[in-house]
PDB file of C-alpha atoms in Angstrom:
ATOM      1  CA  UNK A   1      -7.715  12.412   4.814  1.00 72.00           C
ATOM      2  CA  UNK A   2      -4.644  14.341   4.466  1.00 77.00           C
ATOM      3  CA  UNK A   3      -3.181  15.618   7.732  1.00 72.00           C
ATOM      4  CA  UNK A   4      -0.444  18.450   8.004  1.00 63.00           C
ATOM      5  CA  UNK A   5       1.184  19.545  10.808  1.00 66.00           C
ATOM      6  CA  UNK A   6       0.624  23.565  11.935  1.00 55.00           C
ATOM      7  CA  UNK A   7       4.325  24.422  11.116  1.00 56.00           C
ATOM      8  CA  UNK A   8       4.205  23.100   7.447  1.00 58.00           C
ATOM      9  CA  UNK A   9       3.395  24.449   4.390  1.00 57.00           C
ATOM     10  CA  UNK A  10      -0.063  23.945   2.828  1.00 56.00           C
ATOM     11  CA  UNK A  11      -0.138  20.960   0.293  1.00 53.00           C
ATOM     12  CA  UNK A  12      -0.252  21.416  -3.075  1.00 50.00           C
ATOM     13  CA  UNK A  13      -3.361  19.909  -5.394  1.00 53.00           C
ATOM     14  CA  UNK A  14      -2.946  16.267  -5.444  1.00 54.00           C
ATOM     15  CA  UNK A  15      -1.100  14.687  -8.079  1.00 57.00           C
ATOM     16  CA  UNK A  16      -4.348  12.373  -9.044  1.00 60.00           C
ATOM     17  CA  UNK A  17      -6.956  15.856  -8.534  1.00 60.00           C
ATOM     18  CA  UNK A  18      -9.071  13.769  -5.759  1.00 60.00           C
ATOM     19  CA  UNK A  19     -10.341  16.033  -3.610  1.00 57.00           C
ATOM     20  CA  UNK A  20      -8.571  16.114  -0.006  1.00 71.00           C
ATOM     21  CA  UNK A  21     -10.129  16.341   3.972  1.00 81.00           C
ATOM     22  CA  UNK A  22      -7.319  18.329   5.262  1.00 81.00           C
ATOM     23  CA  UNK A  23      -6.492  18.321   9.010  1.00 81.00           C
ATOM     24  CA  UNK A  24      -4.249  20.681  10.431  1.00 79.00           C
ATOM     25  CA  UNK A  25      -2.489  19.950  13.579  1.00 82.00           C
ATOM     26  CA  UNK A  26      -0.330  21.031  16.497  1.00 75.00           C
ATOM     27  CA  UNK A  27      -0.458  18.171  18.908  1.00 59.00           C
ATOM     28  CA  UNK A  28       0.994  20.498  21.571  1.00 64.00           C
ATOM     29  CA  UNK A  29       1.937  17.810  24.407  1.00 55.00           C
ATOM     30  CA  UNK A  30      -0.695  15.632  23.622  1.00 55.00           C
ATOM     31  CA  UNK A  31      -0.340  12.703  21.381  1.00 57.00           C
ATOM     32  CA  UNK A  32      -1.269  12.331  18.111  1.00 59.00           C
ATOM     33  CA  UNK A  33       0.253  13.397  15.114  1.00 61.00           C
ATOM     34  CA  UNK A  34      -1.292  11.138  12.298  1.00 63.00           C
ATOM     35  CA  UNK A  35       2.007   9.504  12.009  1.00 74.00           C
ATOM     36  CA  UNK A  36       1.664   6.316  14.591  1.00 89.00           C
ATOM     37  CA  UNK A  37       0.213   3.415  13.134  1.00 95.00           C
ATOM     38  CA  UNK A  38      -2.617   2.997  15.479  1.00 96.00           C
ATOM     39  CA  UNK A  39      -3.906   6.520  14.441  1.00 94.00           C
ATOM     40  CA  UNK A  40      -3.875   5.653  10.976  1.00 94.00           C
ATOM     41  CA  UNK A  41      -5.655   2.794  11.205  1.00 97.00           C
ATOM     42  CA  UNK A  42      -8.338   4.410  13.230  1.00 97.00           C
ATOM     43  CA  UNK A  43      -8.342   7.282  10.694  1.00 95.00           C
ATOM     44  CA  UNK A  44      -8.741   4.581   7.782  1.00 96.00           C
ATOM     45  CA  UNK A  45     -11.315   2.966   9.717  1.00 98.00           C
ATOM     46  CA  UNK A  46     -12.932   6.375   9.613  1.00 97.00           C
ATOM     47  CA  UNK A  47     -12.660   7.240   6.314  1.00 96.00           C
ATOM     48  CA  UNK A  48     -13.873   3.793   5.160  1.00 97.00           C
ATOM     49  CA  UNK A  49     -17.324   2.928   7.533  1.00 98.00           C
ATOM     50  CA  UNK A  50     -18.140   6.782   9.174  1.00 98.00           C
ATOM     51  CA  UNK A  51     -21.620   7.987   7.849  1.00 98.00           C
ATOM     52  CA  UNK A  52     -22.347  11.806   7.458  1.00 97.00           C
ATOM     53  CA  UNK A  53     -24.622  12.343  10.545  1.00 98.00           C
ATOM     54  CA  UNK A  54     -23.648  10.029  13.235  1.00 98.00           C
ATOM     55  CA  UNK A  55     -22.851  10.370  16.479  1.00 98.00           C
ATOM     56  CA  UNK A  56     -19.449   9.901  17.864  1.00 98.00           C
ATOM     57  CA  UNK A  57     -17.537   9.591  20.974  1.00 98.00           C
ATOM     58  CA  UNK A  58     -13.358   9.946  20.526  1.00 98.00           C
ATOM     59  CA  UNK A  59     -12.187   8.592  24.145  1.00 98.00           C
ATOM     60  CA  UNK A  60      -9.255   9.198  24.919  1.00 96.00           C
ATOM     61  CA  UNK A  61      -8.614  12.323  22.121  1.00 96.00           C
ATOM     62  CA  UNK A  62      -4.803  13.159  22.833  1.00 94.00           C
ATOM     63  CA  UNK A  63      -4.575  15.912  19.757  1.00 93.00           C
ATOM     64  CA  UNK A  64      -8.163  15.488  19.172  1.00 95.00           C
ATOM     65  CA  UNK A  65      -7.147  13.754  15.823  1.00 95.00           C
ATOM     66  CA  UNK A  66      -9.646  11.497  15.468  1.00 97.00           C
ATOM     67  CA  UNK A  67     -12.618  13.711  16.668  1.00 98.00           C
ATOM     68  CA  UNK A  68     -11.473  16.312  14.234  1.00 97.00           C
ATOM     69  CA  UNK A  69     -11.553  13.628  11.331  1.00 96.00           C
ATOM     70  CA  UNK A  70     -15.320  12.190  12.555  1.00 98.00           C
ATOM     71  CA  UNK A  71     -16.576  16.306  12.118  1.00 98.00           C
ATOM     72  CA  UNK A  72     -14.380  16.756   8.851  1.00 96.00           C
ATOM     73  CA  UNK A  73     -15.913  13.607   7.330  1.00 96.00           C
ATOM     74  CA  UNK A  74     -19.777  14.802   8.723  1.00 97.00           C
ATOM     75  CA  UNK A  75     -20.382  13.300  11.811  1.00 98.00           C
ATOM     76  CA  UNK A  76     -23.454  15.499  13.312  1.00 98.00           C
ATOM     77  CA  UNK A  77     -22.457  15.140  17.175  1.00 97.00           C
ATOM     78  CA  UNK A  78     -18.396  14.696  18.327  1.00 98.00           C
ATOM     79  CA  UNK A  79     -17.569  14.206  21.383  1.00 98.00           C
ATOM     80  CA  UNK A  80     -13.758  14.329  22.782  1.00 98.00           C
ATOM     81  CA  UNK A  81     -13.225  12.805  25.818  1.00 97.00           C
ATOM     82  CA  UNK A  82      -9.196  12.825  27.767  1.00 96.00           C
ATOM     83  CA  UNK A  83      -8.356  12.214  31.103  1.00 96.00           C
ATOM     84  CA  UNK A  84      -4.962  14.405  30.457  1.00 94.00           C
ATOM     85  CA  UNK A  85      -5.673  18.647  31.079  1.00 95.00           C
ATOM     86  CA  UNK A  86      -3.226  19.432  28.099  1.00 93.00           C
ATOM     87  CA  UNK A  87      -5.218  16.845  25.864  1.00 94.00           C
ATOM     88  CA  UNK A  88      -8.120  18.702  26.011  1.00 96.00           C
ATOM     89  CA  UNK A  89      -6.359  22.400  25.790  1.00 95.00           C
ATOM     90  CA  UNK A  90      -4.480  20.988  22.295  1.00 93.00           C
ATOM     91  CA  UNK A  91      -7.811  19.395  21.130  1.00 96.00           C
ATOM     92  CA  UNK A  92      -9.884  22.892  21.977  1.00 97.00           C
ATOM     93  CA  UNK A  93      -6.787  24.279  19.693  1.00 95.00           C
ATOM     94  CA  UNK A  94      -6.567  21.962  16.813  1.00 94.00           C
ATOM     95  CA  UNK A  95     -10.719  21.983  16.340  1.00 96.00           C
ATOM     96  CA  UNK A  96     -11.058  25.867  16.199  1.00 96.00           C
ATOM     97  CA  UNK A  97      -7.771  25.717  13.494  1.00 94.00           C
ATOM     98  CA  UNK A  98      -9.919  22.894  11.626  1.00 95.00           C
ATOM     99  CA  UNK A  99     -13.091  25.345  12.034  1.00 96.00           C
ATOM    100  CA  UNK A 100     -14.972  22.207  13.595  1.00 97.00           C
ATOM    101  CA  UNK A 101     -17.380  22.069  16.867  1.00 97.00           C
ATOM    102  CA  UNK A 102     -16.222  19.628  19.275  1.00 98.00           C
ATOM    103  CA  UNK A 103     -17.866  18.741  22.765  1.00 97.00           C
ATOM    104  CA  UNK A 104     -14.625  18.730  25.171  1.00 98.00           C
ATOM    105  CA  UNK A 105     -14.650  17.347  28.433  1.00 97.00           C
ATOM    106  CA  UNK A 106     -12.339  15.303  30.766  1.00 97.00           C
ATOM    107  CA  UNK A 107     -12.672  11.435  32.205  1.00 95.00           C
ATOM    108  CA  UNK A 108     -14.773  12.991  35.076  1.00 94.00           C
ATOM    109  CA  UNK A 109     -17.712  14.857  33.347  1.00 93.00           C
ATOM    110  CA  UNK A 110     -20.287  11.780  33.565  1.00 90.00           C
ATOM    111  CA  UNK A 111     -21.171  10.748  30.080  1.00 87.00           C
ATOM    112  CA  UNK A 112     -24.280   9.173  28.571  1.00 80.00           C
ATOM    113  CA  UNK A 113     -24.363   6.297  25.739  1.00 78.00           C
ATOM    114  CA  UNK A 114     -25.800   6.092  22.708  1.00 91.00           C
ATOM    115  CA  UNK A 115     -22.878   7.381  20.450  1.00 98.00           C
ATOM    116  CA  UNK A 116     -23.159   5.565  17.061  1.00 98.00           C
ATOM    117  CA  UNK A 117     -19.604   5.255  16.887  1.00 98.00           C
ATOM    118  CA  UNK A 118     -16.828   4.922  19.534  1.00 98.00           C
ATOM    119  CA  UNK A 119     -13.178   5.351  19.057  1.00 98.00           C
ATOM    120  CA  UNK A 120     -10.435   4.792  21.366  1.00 98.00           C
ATOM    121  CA  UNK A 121      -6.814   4.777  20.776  1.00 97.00           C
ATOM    122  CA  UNK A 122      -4.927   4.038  24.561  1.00 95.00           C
ATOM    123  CA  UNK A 123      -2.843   0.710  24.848  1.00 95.00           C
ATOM    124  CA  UNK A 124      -4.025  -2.390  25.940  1.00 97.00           C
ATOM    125  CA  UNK A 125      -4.294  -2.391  29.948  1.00 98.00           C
ATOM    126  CA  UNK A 126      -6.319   0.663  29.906  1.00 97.00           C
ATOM    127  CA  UNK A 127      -8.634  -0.732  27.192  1.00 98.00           C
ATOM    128  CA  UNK A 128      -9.115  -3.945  29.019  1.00 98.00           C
ATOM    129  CA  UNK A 129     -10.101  -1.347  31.853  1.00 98.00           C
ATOM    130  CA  UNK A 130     -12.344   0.486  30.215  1.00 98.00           C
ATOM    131  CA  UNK A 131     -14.566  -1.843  28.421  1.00 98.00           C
ATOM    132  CA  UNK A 132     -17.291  -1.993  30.565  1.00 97.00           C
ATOM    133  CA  UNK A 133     -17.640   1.801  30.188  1.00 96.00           C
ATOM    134  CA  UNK A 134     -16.672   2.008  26.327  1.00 97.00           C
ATOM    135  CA  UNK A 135     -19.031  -0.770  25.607  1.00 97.00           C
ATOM    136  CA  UNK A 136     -21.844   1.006  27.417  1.00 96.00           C
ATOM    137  CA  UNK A 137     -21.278   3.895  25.317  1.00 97.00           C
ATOM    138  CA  UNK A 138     -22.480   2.553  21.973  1.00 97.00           C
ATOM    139  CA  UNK A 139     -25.622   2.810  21.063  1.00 97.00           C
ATOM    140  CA  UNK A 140     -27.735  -0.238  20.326  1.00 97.00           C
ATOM    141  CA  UNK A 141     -26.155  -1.693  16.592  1.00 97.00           C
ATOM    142  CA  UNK A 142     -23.382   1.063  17.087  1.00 98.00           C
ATOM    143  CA  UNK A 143     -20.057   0.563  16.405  1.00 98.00           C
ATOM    144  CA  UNK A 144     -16.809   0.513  18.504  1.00 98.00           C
ATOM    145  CA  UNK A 145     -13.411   0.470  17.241  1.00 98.00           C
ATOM    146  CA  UNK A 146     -10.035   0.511  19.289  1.00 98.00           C
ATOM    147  CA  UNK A 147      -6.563   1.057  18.624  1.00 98.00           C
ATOM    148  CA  UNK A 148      -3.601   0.802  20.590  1.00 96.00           C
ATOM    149  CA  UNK A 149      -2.562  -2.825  21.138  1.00 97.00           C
ATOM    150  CA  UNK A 150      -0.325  -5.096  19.600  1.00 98.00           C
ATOM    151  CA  UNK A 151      -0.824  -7.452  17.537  1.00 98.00           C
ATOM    152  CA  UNK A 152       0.312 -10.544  20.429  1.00 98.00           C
ATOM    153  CA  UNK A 153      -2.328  -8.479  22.445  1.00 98.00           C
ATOM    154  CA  UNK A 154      -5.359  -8.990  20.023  1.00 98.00           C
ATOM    155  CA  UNK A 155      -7.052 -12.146  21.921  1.00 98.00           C
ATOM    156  CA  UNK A 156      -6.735 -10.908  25.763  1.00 98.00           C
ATOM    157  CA  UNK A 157      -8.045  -7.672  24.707  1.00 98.00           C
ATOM    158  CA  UNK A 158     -10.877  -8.652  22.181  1.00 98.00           C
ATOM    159  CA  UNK A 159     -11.774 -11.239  25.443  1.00 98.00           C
ATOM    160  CA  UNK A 160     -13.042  -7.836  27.573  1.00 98.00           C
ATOM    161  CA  UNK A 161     -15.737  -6.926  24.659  1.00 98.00           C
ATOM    162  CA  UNK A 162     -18.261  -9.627  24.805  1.00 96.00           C
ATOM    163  CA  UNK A 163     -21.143  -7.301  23.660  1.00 95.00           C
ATOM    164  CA  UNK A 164     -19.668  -6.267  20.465  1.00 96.00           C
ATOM    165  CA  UNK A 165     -17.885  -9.108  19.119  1.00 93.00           C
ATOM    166  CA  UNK A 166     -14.436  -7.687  18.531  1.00 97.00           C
ATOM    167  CA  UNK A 167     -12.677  -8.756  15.220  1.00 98.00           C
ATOM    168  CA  UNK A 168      -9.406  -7.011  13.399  1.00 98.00           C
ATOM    169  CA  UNK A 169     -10.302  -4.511  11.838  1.00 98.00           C
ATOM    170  CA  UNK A 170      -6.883  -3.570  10.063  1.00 98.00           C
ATOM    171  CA  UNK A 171      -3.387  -4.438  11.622  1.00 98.00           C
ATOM    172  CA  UNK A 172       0.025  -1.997  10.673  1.00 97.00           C
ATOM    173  CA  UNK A 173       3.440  -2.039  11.767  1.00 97.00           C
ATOM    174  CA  UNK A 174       3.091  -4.920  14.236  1.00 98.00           C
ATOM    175  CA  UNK A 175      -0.323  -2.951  15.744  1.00 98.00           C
ATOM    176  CA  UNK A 176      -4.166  -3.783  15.639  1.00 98.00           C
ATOM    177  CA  UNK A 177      -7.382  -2.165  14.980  1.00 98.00           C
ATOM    178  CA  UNK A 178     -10.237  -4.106  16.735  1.00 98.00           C
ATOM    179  CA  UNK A 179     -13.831  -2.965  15.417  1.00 98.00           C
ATOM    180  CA  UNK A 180     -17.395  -5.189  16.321  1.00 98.00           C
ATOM    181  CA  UNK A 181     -20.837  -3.643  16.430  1.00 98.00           C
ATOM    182  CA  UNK A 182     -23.404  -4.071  19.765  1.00 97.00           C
ATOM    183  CA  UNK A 183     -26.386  -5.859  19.381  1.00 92.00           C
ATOM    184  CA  UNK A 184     -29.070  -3.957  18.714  1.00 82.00           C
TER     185      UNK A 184
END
């Protein structure tokens, strides 16, 4: 994945001629550039274990980063999910720039599980809040990954996701990237 802000220049051919997934984006006031550590990590986790026709679910989609990347990289279904009004406005935005489909909807449009993958990149207290509800999202031997915490956070967080066995998925700049799979 290659990911260029609106304002820049297109990028030139790769130096090593491997084709790129190119992202453009204007985070507006939402977050999520590509730049944070947590992001990349969920965009390497991505890149590395997404299959072309899953399902996903991108809670909490700031930019709509990641739920751009899960369509870019052939997800069938995304889903973007923000409790934040101007999250949602910049992700509506950034997918019709990136000529991808998105479902958009905020924290209180009731949702239904089953997504084969769920990402979520918040900190640490809301992800120990939510894991009742971002567990019940995945789909029987689904996957969930989060981003978000630090690194001293790993065990109290991992602790709130008994059905899908949590385990560090990739760790950068002092951050972590928890990933597990629910039972099927």
């Amino acid at each position: 994945l290659l990911i260029r802000p609106s304002w820049s220049a297109a990028p030139s051919c790769p130096a090593d001629g491997e084709p790129r997934v190119t992202i453009t984006l204007d985070p507006g006031l939402a977050f999520g550039t590509g730049s944070h550590p947590t992001t990349r990590m969920c965009l390497r986790w991505l890149e590395r274990h997404l299959r072309a026709g899953q399902c996903v679910i991108d809670y909490g989609c700031g930019s709509g980063i990641l739920a751009i990347a899960a369509a870019r990289l052939g997800a069938a279904s995304v889903t973007a999910i923000d409790i934040d009004p101007q999250a949602l406005v910049a992700t509506r935005a950034n997918a019709a720039v990136n000529g991808v489909t998105l479902i958009v909807q905020d924290t209180r449009t009731p949702l239904a599980g089953g997504a084969d993958v769920v990402v979520a990149n918040i900190l640490a207290t809301p992800l120990k809040l939510l894991a009742p509800l971002l567990q019940s999202l995945v789909a029987p031997g689904g996957r969930l990954v989060i981003a978000g915490l630090l690194e001293r956070q790993i065990d109290e967080v991992a602790a709130c996701y008994g059905q899908v066995g949590m385990t560090v998925a990739d760790r950068d700049e002092g951050w972590a990237c928890l990933a597990g799979c629910k039972s099927a």
